[in-house]
JSON list of C-alpha atoms in Angstrom, two decimals:
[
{"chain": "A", "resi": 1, "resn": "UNK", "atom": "CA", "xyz": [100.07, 95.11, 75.31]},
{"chain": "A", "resi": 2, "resn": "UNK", "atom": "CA", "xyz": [99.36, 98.61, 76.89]},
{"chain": "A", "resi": 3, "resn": "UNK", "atom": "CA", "xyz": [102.21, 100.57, 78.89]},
{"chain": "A", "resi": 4, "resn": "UNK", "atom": "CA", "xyz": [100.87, 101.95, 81.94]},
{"chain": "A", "resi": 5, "resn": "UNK", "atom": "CA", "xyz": [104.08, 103.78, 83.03]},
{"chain": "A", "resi": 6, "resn": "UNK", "atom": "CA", "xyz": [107.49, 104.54, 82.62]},
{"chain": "A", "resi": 7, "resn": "UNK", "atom": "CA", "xyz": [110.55, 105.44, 84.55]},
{"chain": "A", "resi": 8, "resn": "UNK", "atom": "CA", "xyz": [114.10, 106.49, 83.06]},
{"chain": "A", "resi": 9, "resn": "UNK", "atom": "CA", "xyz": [116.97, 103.83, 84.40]},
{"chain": "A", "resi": 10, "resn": "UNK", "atom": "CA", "xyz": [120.31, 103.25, 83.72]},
{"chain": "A", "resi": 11, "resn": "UNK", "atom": "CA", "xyz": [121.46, 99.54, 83.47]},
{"chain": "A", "resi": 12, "resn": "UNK", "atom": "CA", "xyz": [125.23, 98.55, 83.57]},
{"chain": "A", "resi": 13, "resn": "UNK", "atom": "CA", "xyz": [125.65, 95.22, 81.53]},
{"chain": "A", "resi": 14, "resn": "UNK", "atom": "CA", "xyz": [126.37, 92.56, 82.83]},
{"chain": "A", "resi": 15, "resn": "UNK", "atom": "CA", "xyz": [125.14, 92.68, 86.51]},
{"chain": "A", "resi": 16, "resn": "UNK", "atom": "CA", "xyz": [122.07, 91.88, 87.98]},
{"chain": "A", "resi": 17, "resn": "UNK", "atom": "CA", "xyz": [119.32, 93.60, 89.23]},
{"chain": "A", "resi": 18, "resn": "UNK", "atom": "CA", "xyz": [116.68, 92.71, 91.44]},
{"chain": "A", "resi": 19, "resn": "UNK", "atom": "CA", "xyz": [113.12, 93.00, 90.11]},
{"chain": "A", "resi": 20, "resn": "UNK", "atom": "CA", "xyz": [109.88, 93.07, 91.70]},
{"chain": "A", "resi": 21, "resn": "UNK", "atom": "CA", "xyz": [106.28, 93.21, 90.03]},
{"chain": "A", "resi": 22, "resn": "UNK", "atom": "CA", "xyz": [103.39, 93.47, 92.65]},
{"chain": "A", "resi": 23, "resn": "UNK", "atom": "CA", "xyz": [99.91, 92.87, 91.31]},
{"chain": "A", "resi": 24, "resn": "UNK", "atom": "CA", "xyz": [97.06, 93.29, 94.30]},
{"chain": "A", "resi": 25, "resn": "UNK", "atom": "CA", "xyz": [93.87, 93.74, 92.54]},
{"chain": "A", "resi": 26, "resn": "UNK", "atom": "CA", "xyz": [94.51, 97.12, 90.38]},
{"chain": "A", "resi": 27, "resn": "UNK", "atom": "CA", "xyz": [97.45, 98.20, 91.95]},
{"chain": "A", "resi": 28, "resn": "UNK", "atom": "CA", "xyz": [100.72, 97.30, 89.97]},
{"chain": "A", "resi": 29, "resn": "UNK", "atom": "CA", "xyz": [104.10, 98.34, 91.12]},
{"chain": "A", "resi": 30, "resn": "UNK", "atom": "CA", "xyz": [107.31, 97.46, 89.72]},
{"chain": "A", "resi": 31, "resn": "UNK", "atom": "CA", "xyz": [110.73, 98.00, 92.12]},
{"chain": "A", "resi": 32, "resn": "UNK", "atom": "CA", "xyz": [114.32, 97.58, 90.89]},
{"chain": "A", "resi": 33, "resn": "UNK", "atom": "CA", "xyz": [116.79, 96.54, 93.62]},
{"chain": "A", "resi": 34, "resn": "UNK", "atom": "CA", "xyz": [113.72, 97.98, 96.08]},
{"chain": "A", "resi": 35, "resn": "UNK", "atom": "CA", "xyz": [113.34, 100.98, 95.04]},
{"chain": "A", "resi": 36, "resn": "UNK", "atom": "CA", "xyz": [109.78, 102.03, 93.26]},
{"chain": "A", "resi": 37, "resn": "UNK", "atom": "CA", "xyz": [109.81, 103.00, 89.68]},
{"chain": "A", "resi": 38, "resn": "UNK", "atom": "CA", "xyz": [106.54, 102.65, 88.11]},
{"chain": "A", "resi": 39, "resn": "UNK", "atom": "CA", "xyz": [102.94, 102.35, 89.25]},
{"chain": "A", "resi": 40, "resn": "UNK", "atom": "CA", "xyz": [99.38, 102.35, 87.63]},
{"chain": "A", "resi": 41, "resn": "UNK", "atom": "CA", "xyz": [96.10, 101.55, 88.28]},
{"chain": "A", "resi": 42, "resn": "UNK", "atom": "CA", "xyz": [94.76, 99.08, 86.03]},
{"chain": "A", "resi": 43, "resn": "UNK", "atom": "CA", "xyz": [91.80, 96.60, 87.06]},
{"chain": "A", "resi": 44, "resn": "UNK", "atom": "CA", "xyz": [90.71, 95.02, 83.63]},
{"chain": "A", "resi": 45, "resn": "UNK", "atom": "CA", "xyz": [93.07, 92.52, 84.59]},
{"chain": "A", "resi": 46, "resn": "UNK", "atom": "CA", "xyz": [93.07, 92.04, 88.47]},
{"chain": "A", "resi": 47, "resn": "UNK", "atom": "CA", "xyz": [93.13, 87.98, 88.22]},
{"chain": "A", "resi": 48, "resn": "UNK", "atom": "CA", "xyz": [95.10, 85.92, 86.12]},
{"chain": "A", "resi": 49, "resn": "UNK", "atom": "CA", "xyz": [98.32, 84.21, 85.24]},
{"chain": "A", "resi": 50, "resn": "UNK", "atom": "CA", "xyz": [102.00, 85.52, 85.68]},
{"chain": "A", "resi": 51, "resn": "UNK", "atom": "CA", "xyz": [104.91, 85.73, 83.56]},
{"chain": "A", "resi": 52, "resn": "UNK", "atom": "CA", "xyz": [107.65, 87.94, 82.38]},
{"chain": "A", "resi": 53, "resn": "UNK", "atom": "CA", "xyz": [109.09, 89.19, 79.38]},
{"chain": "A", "resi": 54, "resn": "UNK", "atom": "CA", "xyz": [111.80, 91.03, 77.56]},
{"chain": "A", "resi": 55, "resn": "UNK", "atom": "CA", "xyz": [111.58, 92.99, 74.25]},
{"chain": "A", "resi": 56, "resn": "UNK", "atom": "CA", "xyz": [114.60, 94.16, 72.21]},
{"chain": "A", "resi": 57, "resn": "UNK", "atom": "CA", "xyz": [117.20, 92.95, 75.09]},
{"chain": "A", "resi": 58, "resn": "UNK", "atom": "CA", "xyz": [119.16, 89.74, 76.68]},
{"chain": "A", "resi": 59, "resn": "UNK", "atom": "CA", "xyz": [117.99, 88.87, 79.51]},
{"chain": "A", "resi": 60, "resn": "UNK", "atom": "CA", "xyz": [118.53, 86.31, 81.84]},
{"chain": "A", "resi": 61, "resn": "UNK", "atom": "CA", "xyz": [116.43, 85.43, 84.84]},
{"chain": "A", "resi": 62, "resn": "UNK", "atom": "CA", "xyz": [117.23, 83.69, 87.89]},
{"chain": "A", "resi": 63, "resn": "UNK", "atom": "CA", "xyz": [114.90, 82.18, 90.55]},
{"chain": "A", "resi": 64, "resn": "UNK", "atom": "CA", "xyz": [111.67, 83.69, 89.07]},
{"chain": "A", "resi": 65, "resn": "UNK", "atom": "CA", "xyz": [109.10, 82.96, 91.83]},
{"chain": "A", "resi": 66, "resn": "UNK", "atom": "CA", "xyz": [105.10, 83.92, 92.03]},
{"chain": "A", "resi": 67, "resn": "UNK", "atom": "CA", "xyz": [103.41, 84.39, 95.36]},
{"chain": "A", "resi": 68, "resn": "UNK", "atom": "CA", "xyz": [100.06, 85.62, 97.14]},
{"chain": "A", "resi": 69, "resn": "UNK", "atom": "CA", "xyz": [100.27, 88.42, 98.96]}
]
């Protein structure tokens, strides 16, 4: 696992956010409720599966969904 970037954000517990990863090629960008956060430039991994994960947190995910662009 290698963190490519990071962005300070305050979460209120209990509601829910809306998260979106985009992965074209090298470019990653990761939005919460549509606004940008993070991105990095990263092409040892430009094809490949999809998933998500949490580390140290509950987390609950609704309608997770994987499309190309």
């Amino acid at each position: 696992l290698v963190e490519l970037d990071r962005a300070p954000l305050s979460l209120a517990p209990a509601a829910w956010y809306r998260l979106r990863l985009e992965a074209v090629g090298g470019e990653l960008r990761g939005y919460v409720n549509n606004i940008l956060y993070v991105q990095a430039t990263d092409s040892s991994h430009a094809r490949g599966i999809s998933g998500i994960a949490t580390s140290l947190a509950a987390t609950r995910f609704d309608y997770f969904r994987v499309f190309q662009p």
